[in-house]
């Protein structure tokens, strides 16, 4: 601790940097604390110069095993300098960089740290922004892939998207030491979840993966959890098998040691006996004649020893035979493994063929559904064509009505002019006739006004009917959209409903057309009646002209005045025509607006169709993935069970073989004597 503080002060003095008081206070506190292997600088804002000095100190430090730099407001340059000092560090095992907003250079420096450092075990990068730039995050993932010591990585709230998840998946395929990975509260999505799931099919060491808050569907999350469970089960089985193999190897080593000891004891006894035989031979050379009986006894002893040696050699031969039998057993087990692998490969091929057949069936079903959708589209287009034809008929009727109203107005104007002229001419001579004529004119004007009102009411009714038709069309389109959405679940029911609705609509439209035709006929009859009335008026005017031949002179005098009034009337007629043209322009603008709305409706319908097709494809992909994952899980469970059974059988075979070998070996009889 004190050495670290001294080196920090010395390097600050050498580089001309003023030591930061918060860092010195923290070093003083850690010097007085009991935990000497933890350096906690969390919450202290570190300048770039301070980071460079700390990096130089940490590159040669051998005291601290935990370095906490959370919420230190590190800049990009400061993080680069500080982390580059940890490249050569050999003691720091836990590094906490939470809440420092590391971005491009920070991600690249952390990736280089992971590729160069060989002692880091736990790395916390929560509340940073490593995933915002794809290139920098790819460098970080390359460093993670090349790392061989990191076991715990925390990447919460780092704005990792689906591309970053794919890079991380590639790194996980190459990494073989990471056990815990926390990716909560990022933006990985469906594609990122799929890429991580594919990576877990190759990674066998990852035991815990946190994926909450990433907009990942529940099925992919379940698949990831199942992959984690499989990895945990696999590691537990490997640990059990390793433990068993270690126990068996220890037992075998103990047996070998015991056999070596027994063999050494036998060799010692043989050497001792040889020494004794040499001594006896020396004594017998001096006393040959006297000790012949002793020699015969020693010969018998030597014969017994040779018999024992032969027995030992036979025991050794038996042990060699047992070893050869164990080797045969191992070869058989290997052959059985190869047969099992071939069977598994055959089953996988069969499953792949079945998957291809299922895909063909699904494609056929998709074609049938598309054909049904095309039929529905054709029906909707036919209904729209009928509506367009009805709109054209309504427009033609409006034009006819406008033309008829204009003609009637002109005729009324002409009749009024004639009546005014006749009134002026017959003021002095025909006052009685004027009163009668005024009454007739008032009746005619009333009748014409009533006819105009009736025509206007009919026009309003026709416009209301047109609005109703447009509303019905919009409702029909909305119903078609809803029916298309429901057609994915209940196609048969929707077909019958659509047919019934189309028949009802066709019948209603036909009834409306009939009513329009009837109204048109009524208007035509009314126009004919008005023509008859105009003819009667013309006949009366003729009679009056016959009666008023004497007033022609006055008519000639008043013709000039009439010509002036005619010019004024022509100007009024032109003004009325201009107003009518403006109204026609407004109607055309409304018609274009309605066409734009129809185009928007068509575009929305296309988008709905595209969304429906994409949703169906996504559902089919998910179903296929679920089926494939379930099959793979079933196969893996079967493989794990088979491996467990095989390992249990092998362990039992080895135990039984060792026991039989120990019990059947003749050397076992000498072990208690020792």
XYZ file of C-alpha atoms in Angstrom:
674
model
C 0.000 0.000 0.000
C 2.660 2.493 1.038
C 4.820 1.569 -1.942
C 1.899 2.278 -4.291
C 1.374 5.695 -2.664
C 5.051 6.537 -2.878
C 5.318 5.555 -6.528
C 2.194 7.583 -7.298
C 3.686 10.694 -5.666
C 7.057 10.144 -7.334
C 5.559 9.785 -10.814
C 3.371 12.860 -10.267
C 6.485 14.834 -9.369
C 8.424 13.504 -12.356
C 5.641 14.291 -14.840
C 4.954 17.698 -13.277
C 1.385 16.834 -12.290
C -0.157 17.901 -9.011
C -1.389 14.844 -7.040
C -5.168 14.682 -6.765
C -6.300 15.041 -3.163
C -9.251 12.629 -3.502
C -6.934 9.891 -4.770
C -4.449 10.480 -1.935
C -7.274 10.415 0.616
C -8.561 7.144 -0.778
C -5.055 5.619 -0.728
C -4.663 6.758 2.881
C -8.028 5.159 3.764
C -7.109 1.878 2.078
C -3.784 1.873 3.933
C -5.624 1.986 7.251
C -8.297 -0.565 6.257
C -8.073 -4.299 6.724
C -8.801 -5.155 3.086
C -5.530 -4.369 1.368
C -6.174 -5.829 -2.086
C -9.010 -3.448 -3.142
C -8.565 0.039 -4.596
C -11.895 1.907 -4.606
C -11.922 5.238 -6.490
C -15.655 5.248 -7.246
C -17.347 8.637 -7.377
C -14.071 10.615 -7.760
C -13.694 12.563 -11.007
C -10.252 11.692 -12.404
C -8.381 14.076 -14.721
C -6.415 12.905 -17.753
C -3.023 13.522 -16.077
C -4.120 11.606 -12.981
C -5.301 8.727 -15.207
C -1.940 8.609 -16.996
C -0.033 8.484 -13.677
C -2.365 5.799 -12.278
C -1.929 3.750 -15.466
C 1.860 3.891 -15.108
C 1.614 2.880 -11.440
C -0.842 0.039 -12.083
C 1.291 -1.394 -14.897
C 3.921 -2.404 -12.286
C 1.658 -2.908 -9.243
C 1.516 -6.299 -7.505
C -0.739 -5.455 -4.530
C -4.289 -4.682 -5.670
C -6.493 -7.469 -7.025
C -9.672 -5.372 -7.280
C -9.906 -1.967 -8.997
C -13.208 -0.004 -8.695
C -13.542 3.026 -11.033
C -17.330 3.395 -11.159
C -18.839 6.878 -11.785
C -15.416 8.524 -12.177
C -16.478 10.639 -15.205
C -13.545 9.336 -17.249
C -12.924 11.053 -20.558
C -12.070 9.067 -23.681
C -8.378 9.970 -23.454
C -8.230 9.361 -19.683
C -9.862 5.920 -20.039
C -7.450 5.022 -22.845
C -4.364 5.988 -20.799
C -5.596 4.333 -17.588
C -6.650 1.069 -19.227
C -3.474 0.870 -21.333
C -1.563 0.771 -18.031
C -3.426 -2.446 -17.127
C -2.159 -4.279 -20.237
C 0.944 -5.499 -18.369
C -0.687 -5.856 -14.925
C -0.576 -9.355 -13.438
C -2.560 -8.997 -10.188
C -5.857 -7.173 -10.906
C -8.653 -9.736 -11.202
C -11.761 -7.524 -10.810
C -12.245 -4.260 -12.775
C -15.352 -2.058 -12.294
C -15.917 0.701 -14.942
C -19.597 1.367 -14.243
C -21.170 4.687 -15.348
C -18.210 6.260 -17.203
C -19.922 6.768 -20.597
C -17.194 4.893 -22.493
C -17.706 5.099 -26.255
C -15.408 4.624 -29.275
C -11.892 4.780 -27.864
C -13.053 3.285 -24.561
C -14.531 0.242 -26.319
C -11.382 -0.211 -28.430
C -9.116 0.099 -25.365
C -11.202 -2.399 -23.377
C -10.980 -4.842 -26.315
C -7.185 -4.476 -26.390
C -7.094 -4.952 -22.605
C -9.035 -8.207 -22.904
C -6.715 -9.480 -25.634
C -3.492 -8.632 -23.735
C -4.288 -9.038 -20.025
C -4.020 -12.618 -18.701
C -5.268 -12.249 -15.101
C -8.613 -10.398 -15.324
C -11.523 -12.545 -14.096
C -14.442 -10.087 -13.663
C -15.261 -6.977 -15.745
C -18.184 -4.601 -14.978
C -19.139 -2.170 -17.819
C -22.650 -1.179 -16.723
C -24.113 2.206 -17.823
C -21.728 2.925 -20.687
C -22.234 3.368 -24.448
C -20.016 0.681 -25.950
C -22.648 -0.502 -28.456
C -23.328 2.858 -30.157
C -20.500 2.418 -32.714
C -20.371 -0.936 -34.493
C -16.668 -0.821 -35.428
C -15.476 -0.078 -31.889
C -17.771 -2.757 -30.450
C -16.468 -5.281 -32.999
C -12.907 -4.577 -31.711
C -14.185 -5.147 -28.160
C -15.760 -8.444 -29.253
C -12.503 -9.550 -30.917
C -10.672 -8.917 -27.653
C -13.314 -10.933 -25.783
C -12.971 -13.787 -28.275
C -9.188 -13.932 -27.811
C -9.388 -13.688 -23.992
C -8.779 -16.882 -22.014
C -9.239 -15.803 -18.378
C -12.427 -13.670 -18.087
C -15.335 -15.517 -16.438
C -17.823 -12.698 -15.591
C -18.829 -9.812 -17.918
C -21.481 -7.146 -17.125
C -22.773 -5.158 -20.192
C -26.023 -3.739 -18.830
C -27.350 -0.489 -20.369
C -24.702 -0.233 -23.105
C -27.014 0.449 -26.110
C -26.096 -2.842 -27.768
C -28.220 -3.402 -30.901
C -28.770 -6.539 -32.994
C -25.525 -5.993 -34.968
C -23.544 -5.742 -31.742
C -25.295 -8.894 -30.529
C -24.200 -10.730 -33.700
C -20.578 -9.603 -33.102
C -20.866 -10.738 -29.483
C -22.236 -14.088 -30.663
C -19.188 -14.575 -32.909
C -16.964 -13.810 -29.919
C -18.844 -16.326 -27.742
C -18.310 -19.011 -30.377
C -14.539 -18.573 -29.961
C -14.432 -17.888 -26.213
C -14.127 -20.888 -23.876
C -13.843 -19.354 -20.385
C -16.752 -16.908 -19.956
C -19.371 -18.284 -17.537
C -21.606 -15.268 -16.669
C -22.794 -12.633 -19.177
C -25.266 -9.836 -18.229
C -26.921 -8.066 -21.231
C -29.986 -6.586 -19.544
C -31.583 -3.323 -20.694
C -30.096 -3.088 -24.166
C -31.743 -3.089 -27.610
C -30.796 -6.512 -28.926
C -34.181 -7.495 -30.415
C -35.252 -10.663 -32.197
C -32.291 -10.889 -34.604
C -29.749 -10.445 -31.805
C -31.495 -13.085 -29.709
C -31.354 -15.537 -32.619
C -27.633 -14.900 -33.194
C -26.887 -15.444 -29.481
C -28.941 -18.635 -29.552
C -26.889 -19.892 -32.505
C -23.677 -19.014 -30.647
C -24.793 -21.008 -27.589
C -25.035 -24.114 -29.764
C -21.227 -24.005 -30.005
C -20.350 -22.415 -26.656
C -20.275 -24.983 -23.835
C -18.935 -22.874 -20.955
C -21.507 -20.063 -20.547
C -23.696 -20.897 -17.529
C -25.658 -17.664 -16.871
C -27.045 -15.217 -19.448
C -29.298 -12.297 -18.369
C -31.408 -10.889 -21.250
C -34.243 -8.907 -19.605
C -35.344 -5.624 -21.188
C -34.070 -6.309 -24.728
C -37.344 -6.587 -26.720
C -36.743 -10.297 -27.241
C -39.754 -12.610 -27.641
C -40.523 -15.054 -24.874
C -39.836 -18.111 -27.037
C -36.241 -17.051 -27.740
C -35.733 -16.234 -24.052
C -36.978 -19.707 -23.142
C -34.642 -21.236 -25.729
C -31.693 -19.278 -24.261
C -32.601 -20.447 -20.748
C -32.791 -24.031 -21.971
C -29.357 -23.671 -23.596
C -27.999 -22.346 -20.267
C -29.551 -25.315 -18.439
C -27.991 -27.698 -20.956
C -24.574 -26.099 -20.448
C -24.962 -26.377 -16.666
C -26.013 -30.036 -16.941
C -23.144 -30.711 -19.311
C -20.606 -29.138 -16.972
C -22.031 -30.989 -13.970
C -21.758 -34.286 -15.862
C -18.219 -33.398 -16.912
C -17.322 -32.563 -13.327
C -18.791 -35.866 -12.136
C -16.927 -37.768 -14.828
C -13.713 -35.923 -13.972
C -14.183 -36.708 -10.307
C -14.803 -40.344 -11.072
C -11.816 -40.545 -13.377
C -9.648 -38.848 -10.743
C -10.834 -41.302 -8.092
C -10.210 -44.244 -10.396
C -6.799 -42.929 -11.423
C -5.886 -42.473 -7.748
C -6.986 -46.035 -6.998
C -5.001 -47.318 -9.966
C -1.936 -45.379 -8.818
C -2.326 -46.794 -5.293
C -2.598 -50.313 -6.711
C 0.470 -49.725 -8.865
C 2.381 -48.450 -5.840
C 1.331 -51.485 -3.802
C 2.375 -53.817 -6.627
C 5.713 -52.024 -6.910
C 6.248 -52.331 -3.191
C 5.386 -56.041 -3.286
C 7.733 -56.530 -6.218
C 10.544 -54.683 -4.406
C 9.982 -56.768 -1.299
C 10.212 -59.937 -3.415
C 13.396 -58.709 -5.068
C 14.872 -57.922 -1.648
C 14.023 -61.419 -0.390
C 15.542 -62.912 -3.557
C 18.722 -60.837 -3.095
C 18.947 -61.866 0.512
C 18.530 -65.519 -0.442
C 21.229 -65.144 -3.117
C 23.579 -63.676 -0.533
C 22.827 -66.493 1.803
C 23.451 -69.017 -1.005
C 26.813 -67.411 -1.764
C 27.837 -67.567 1.839
C 26.708 -71.173 2.060
C 28.648 -72.012 -1.124
C 31.803 -70.477 0.409
C 31.336 -72.483 3.602
C 30.623 -75.667 1.631
C 33.837 -75.235 -0.420
C 35.767 -75.499 2.850
C 33.587 -78.261 4.275
C 32.479 -80.143 1.097
C 32.676 -83.561 2.487
C 31.106 -82.691 5.794
C 28.138 -80.597 4.584
C 26.664 -82.580 1.637
C 23.426 -83.024 3.523
C 23.243 -79.246 4.084
C 23.782 -78.733 0.334
C 20.916 -81.056 -0.484
C 18.727 -79.125 1.905
C 19.791 -75.843 0.325
C 19.038 -77.293 -3.101
C 15.539 -78.056 -1.952
C 15.268 -74.463 -0.700
C 16.508 -73.203 -4.072
C 13.961 -75.379 -5.844
C 11.209 -73.927 -3.707
C 12.430 -70.432 -4.520
C 12.432 -71.204 -8.242
C 8.905 -72.532 -7.910
C 7.949 -69.268 -6.261
C 9.606 -67.345 -9.074
C 7.668 -69.361 -11.618
C 4.500 -68.594 -9.744
C 5.371 -64.900 -9.801
C 6.045 -65.069 -13.535
C 2.692 -66.791 -14.066
C 1.002 -64.053 -12.026
C 2.717 -61.426 -14.164
C 1.512 -63.206 -17.327
C -2.028 -63.246 -15.943
C -1.792 -59.520 -15.204
C -0.600 -58.893 -18.760
C -3.519 -60.940 -20.105
C -5.916 -58.892 -17.973
C -4.371 -55.693 -19.290
C -4.837 -56.955 -22.846
C -8.459 -57.811 -22.025
C -8.987 -54.297 -20.703
C -7.497 -52.936 -23.930
C -9.932 -55.059 -25.927
C -12.765 -53.714 -23.808
C -11.629 -50.170 -24.569
C -11.509 -50.888 -28.318
C -14.995 -52.356 -28.150
C -16.270 -49.309 -26.297
C -14.714 -47.058 -28.932
C -16.320 -49.104 -31.707
C -19.685 -48.797 -29.959
C -19.167 -45.014 -29.761
C -18.473 -44.837 -33.479
C -21.598 -46.908 -34.200
C -23.648 -44.552 -32.013
C -22.231 -41.555 -33.867
C -23.148 -43.122 -37.218
C -26.670 -43.780 -35.957
C -26.981 -40.203 -34.770
C -25.793 -38.919 -38.154
C -28.359 -41.096 -39.939
C -31.129 -39.855 -37.653
C -30.072 -36.257 -38.277
C -30.191 -36.811 -42.048
C -33.680 -38.303 -41.728
C -34.812 -35.320 -39.650
C -33.372 -32.926 -42.237
C -35.326 -34.692 -45.009
C -38.487 -34.518 -42.919
C -37.867 -30.800 -42.376
C -37.546 -30.287 -46.150
C -40.878 -32.071 -46.696
C -42.519 -29.919 -44.014
C -41.177 -26.787 -45.645
C -42.677 -27.903 -48.981
C -46.051 -28.452 -47.346
C -45.895 -25.036 -45.689
C -45.005 -23.407 -49.007
C -48.001 -25.075 -50.663
C -50.271 -23.831 -47.893
C -48.828 -20.326 -48.330
C -49.587 -20.474 -52.072
C -53.185 -21.491 -51.347
C -53.554 -18.613 -48.896
C -52.088 -16.170 -51.447
C -54.549 -17.444 -54.077
C -57.432 -16.847 -51.666
C -56.119 -13.344 -50.963
C -55.939 -12.654 -54.721
C -59.554 -13.769 -55.118
C -60.583 -11.443 -52.292
C -58.647 -8.593 -53.904
C -60.382 -9.205 -57.247
C -63.756 -9.092 -55.523
C -62.866 -5.829 -53.774
C -61.700 -4.350 -57.095
C -64.995 -5.363 -58.730
C -66.910 -3.633 -55.925
C -64.776 -0.515 -56.374
C -65.403 -0.559 -60.137
C -69.138 -0.745 -59.509
C -68.879 2.152 -57.098
C -66.925 4.162 -59.665
C -69.553 3.444 -62.326
C -72.275 4.568 -59.901
C -70.310 7.736 -59.140
C -70.039 8.419 -62.880
C -73.784 7.923 -63.261
C -74.377 10.330 -60.353
C -72.058 12.859 -61.966
C -73.908 12.528 -65.304
C -77.230 13.006 -63.515
C -75.850 16.134 -61.843
C -74.755 17.483 -65.200
C -78.166 16.766 -66.693
C -79.820 18.479 -63.712
C -77.577 21.518 -64.048
C -78.285 21.677 -67.785
C -82.028 21.363 -67.210
C -81.965 24.029 -64.480
C -79.982 26.350 -66.750
C -82.472 25.829 -69.614
C -85.380 26.413 -67.277
C -83.808 29.589 -65.948
C -83.222 30.836 -69.492
C -86.799 30.068 -70.461
C -88.051 31.763 -67.297
C -85.948 34.803 -68.096
C -87.324 34.871 -71.620
C -90.904 34.459 -70.391
C -90.429 37.194 -67.806
C -89.019 39.525 -70.435
C -91.937 38.828 -72.744
C -94.430 39.294 -69.913
C -92.800 42.583 -68.899
C -92.936 43.780 -72.478
C -96.566 42.755 -72.796
C -97.397 44.487 -69.506
C -95.764 47.690 -70.657
C -97.528 47.508 -73.997
C -100.987 46.770 -72.524
C -100.925 49.180 -69.541
C -103.309 51.631 -71.079
C -105.631 49.356 -73.066
C -105.654 46.075 -71.145
C -105.575 46.715 -67.401
C -107.970 43.841 -66.789
C -105.903 41.590 -68.920
C -102.811 42.718 -66.956
C -104.271 41.593 -63.687
C -105.154 38.216 -65.194
C -101.725 37.917 -66.746
C -100.020 38.866 -63.498
C -101.902 36.116 -61.727
C -100.918 33.592 -64.384
C -97.298 34.731 -64.228
C -97.280 34.424 -60.457
C -98.722 30.946 -60.746
C -96.102 30.032 -63.323
C -93.312 31.491 -61.230
C -94.562 29.680 -58.165
C -94.791 26.478 -60.129
C -91.281 27.003 -61.469
C -89.937 27.854 -58.026
C -91.584 24.773 -56.601
C -90.074 22.700 -59.400
C -86.675 24.259 -58.749
C -86.994 23.556 -55.049
C -88.014 19.971 -55.773
C -85.050 19.603 -58.118
C -82.711 21.092 -55.540
C -84.093 18.767 -52.873
C -83.553 15.841 -55.182
C -80.022 17.053 -55.887
C -79.393 17.279 -52.137
C -80.862 13.809 -51.727
C -78.615 12.491 -54.480
C -75.595 14.115 -52.826
C -76.606 12.606 -49.478
C -76.960 9.251 -51.214
C -73.518 9.743 -52.741
C -72.079 10.559 -49.290
C -73.804 7.504 -47.870
C -72.371 5.431 -50.690
C -68.894 6.782 -49.973
C -69.357 6.066 -46.270
C -70.543 2.604 -47.114
C -67.498 2.185 -49.340
C -65.168 3.279 -46.518
C -67.005 0.971 -44.138
C -66.766 -1.824 -46.682
C -63.019 -1.203 -47.031
C -62.576 -1.211 -43.255
C -64.607 -4.402 -43.080
C -62.439 -5.890 -45.827
C -59.280 -4.981 -43.865
C -60.646 -6.527 -40.680
C -61.806 -9.554 -42.623
C -58.334 -9.913 -44.113
C -56.819 -9.801 -40.625
C -59.289 -12.421 -39.450
C -58.860 -14.509 -42.602
C -55.582 -15.905 -41.255
C -57.451 -17.669 -38.446
C -60.857 -18.478 -39.952
C -60.660 -18.532 -43.742
C -63.670 -20.710 -44.320
C -66.031 -18.608 -42.201
C -64.818 -15.354 -43.689
C -65.394 -16.593 -47.244
C -69.059 -17.303 -46.534
C -69.448 -13.975 -44.692
C -67.811 -12.059 -47.541
C -70.076 -13.701 -50.094
C -73.183 -12.844 -48.067
C -72.021 -9.272 -47.495
C -71.200 -8.832 -51.184
C -74.623 -10.135 -52.176
C -76.295 -7.747 -49.723
C -74.198 -4.842 -50.955
C -74.923 -5.673 -54.573
C -78.643 -5.880 -53.823
C -78.532 -2.563 -51.912
C -76.580 -0.905 -54.712
C -79.025 -2.290 -57.288
C -81.928 -0.932 -55.245
C -80.225 2.451 -55.062
C -79.636 2.394 -58.812
C -83.288 1.580 -59.345
C -84.284 4.453 -57.065
C -81.935 6.784 -58.957
C -83.393 5.657 -62.291
C -86.911 6.201 -60.977
C -85.946 9.672 -59.764
C -84.412 10.352 -63.151
C -87.598 9.243 -64.870
C -89.600 11.474 -62.529
C -87.357 14.412 -63.359
C -87.776 13.702 -67.067
C -91.576 13.549 -66.696
C -91.485 16.791 -64.730
C -89.388 18.406 -67.466
C -91.887 17.213 -70.099
C -94.731 18.701 -68.048
C -92.824 21.970 -67.832
C -92.312 21.865 -71.596
C -96.065 21.357 -72.048
C -96.779 24.317 -69.787
C -94.277 26.392 -71.766
C -96.029 25.341 -74.993
C -99.384 26.377 -73.548
C -97.914 29.692 -72.569
C -96.519 30.103 -76.058
C -100.005 29.410 -77.496
C -101.483 32.015 -75.203
C -98.764 34.420 -76.258
C -99.669 33.766 -79.869
C -103.305 34.562 -79.176
C -102.250 37.687 -77.382
C -100.003 38.651 -80.315
C -102.979 38.219 -82.627
C -105.066 40.347 -80.320
C -102.323 42.930 -79.913
C -101.444 43.595 -83.543
C -102.286 47.162 -82.941
C -99.595 47.477 -80.406
C -96.764 46.515 -82.799
C -95.760 50.101 -83.189
C -95.096 50.374 -79.495
C -93.163 47.112 -79.681
C -90.931 48.585 -82.397
C -90.252 51.602 -80.220
C -89.457 49.464 -77.247
C -87.208 47.032 -79.203
C -84.285 49.344 -78.739
C -84.817 49.265 -74.985
C -85.157 45.479 -75.177
C -81.839 45.208 -77.075
C -80.108 47.116 -74.240
C -81.759 44.860 -71.708
C -80.760 41.865 -73.815
C -77.141 42.937 -73.577
C -77.483 43.254 -69.824
C -79.037 39.805 -69.680
C -76.208 38.392 -71.815
C -73.739 39.848 -69.285
C -75.702 38.259 -66.436
C -75.774 34.929 -68.285
C -71.998 35.104 -68.784
C -71.567 35.870 -65.088
C -73.757 32.876 -64.203
C -71.687 30.702 -66.540
C -68.488 31.844 -64.822
C -69.979 30.956 -61.443
C -71.026 27.550 -62.760
C -67.502 26.942 -64.103
C -66.066 27.853 -60.707
C -68.442 25.398 -59.054
C -67.425 22.752 -61.581
C -63.739 23.464 -60.736
C -64.490 23.040 -57.040
C -66.242 19.757 -57.755
C -63.273 18.559 -59.821
C -60.905 19.529 -56.986
C -63.067 17.541 -54.577
C -63.012 14.647 -57.012
C -59.183 14.758 -57.190
C -59.058 14.887 -53.381
C -61.302 11.819 -53.275
C -58.964 10.109 -55.747
C -55.980 10.929 -53.496
C -57.848 9.502 -50.536
C -58.575 6.351 -52.526
C -54.892 6.067 -53.419
C -53.964 6.462 -49.753
C -56.495 3.770 -48.844
C -54.981 1.478 -51.478
C -51.471 2.184 -50.144
C -52.611 1.427 -46.604
C -54.214 -1.805 -47.799
C -50.937 -2.764 -49.490
C -49.022 -2.015 -46.322
C -51.479 -4.132 -44.355
C -50.980 -6.949 -46.841
C -47.193 -6.655 -46.583
C -47.377 -6.594 -42.776
C -49.683 -9.616 -42.794
C -47.314 -11.550 -45.056
C -44.271 -10.593 -42.941
C -46.153 -11.565 -39.777
C -47.015 -14.925 -41.305
C -43.431 -15.487 -42.365
C -42.203 -14.568 -38.876
C -44.724 -16.966 -37.307
C -43.648 -19.747 -39.658
C -39.965 -19.064 -38.923
C -40.647 -19.143 -35.194
C -42.603 -22.384 -35.474
C -39.831 -24.003 -37.515
C -37.218 -22.759 -35.065
C -39.223 -24.029 -32.115
C -39.648 -27.440 -33.713
C -35.957 -27.657 -34.605
C -34.945 -26.512 -31.106
C -37.267 -29.038 -29.473
C -35.833 -31.811 -31.643
C -32.284 -30.716 -30.866
C -33.067 -30.563 -27.157
C -34.565 -34.024 -27.273
C -31.513 -35.366 -29.103
C -29.143 -33.673 -26.682
C -31.016 -35.029 -23.673
C -30.826 -38.497 -25.190
C -27.091 -38.041 -25.848
C -26.483 -36.832 -22.285
C -28.431 -39.769 -20.861
C -26.502 -42.179 -23.093
C -23.198 -40.606 -22.077
C -24.134 -40.847 -18.412
C -25.138 -44.493 -18.792
C -21.958 -45.252 -20.754
C -19.799 -43.522 -18.131
C -21.578 -45.344 -15.322
C -21.101 -48.660 -17.135
C -17.456 -47.883 -17.791
C -16.886 -46.932 -14.172
C -18.574 -50.116 -13.004
C -16.521 -52.141 -15.526
C -13.294 -50.503 -14.363
C -14.130 -51.035 -10.698
C -15.050 -54.665 -11.264
C -11.933 -55.234 -13.386
C -9.665 -53.625 -10.767
C -11.287 -55.617 -7.968
C -10.993 -58.881 -9.896
C -7.412 -58.037 -10.804
C -6.522 -57.251 -7.175
C -8.340 -60.291 -5.822
C -7.041 -62.671 -8.506
C -3.409 -61.542 -8.399
C -1.135 -63.882 -6.361
C 0.796 -60.872 -5.061
C -2.151 -59.964 -2.846
C -1.234 -62.844 -0.540
C 2.095 -61.214 0.241
C 0.748 -57.806 1.161
C -0.426 -58.752 4.699
C 2.911 -60.438 5.438
C 4.650 -57.196 4.783
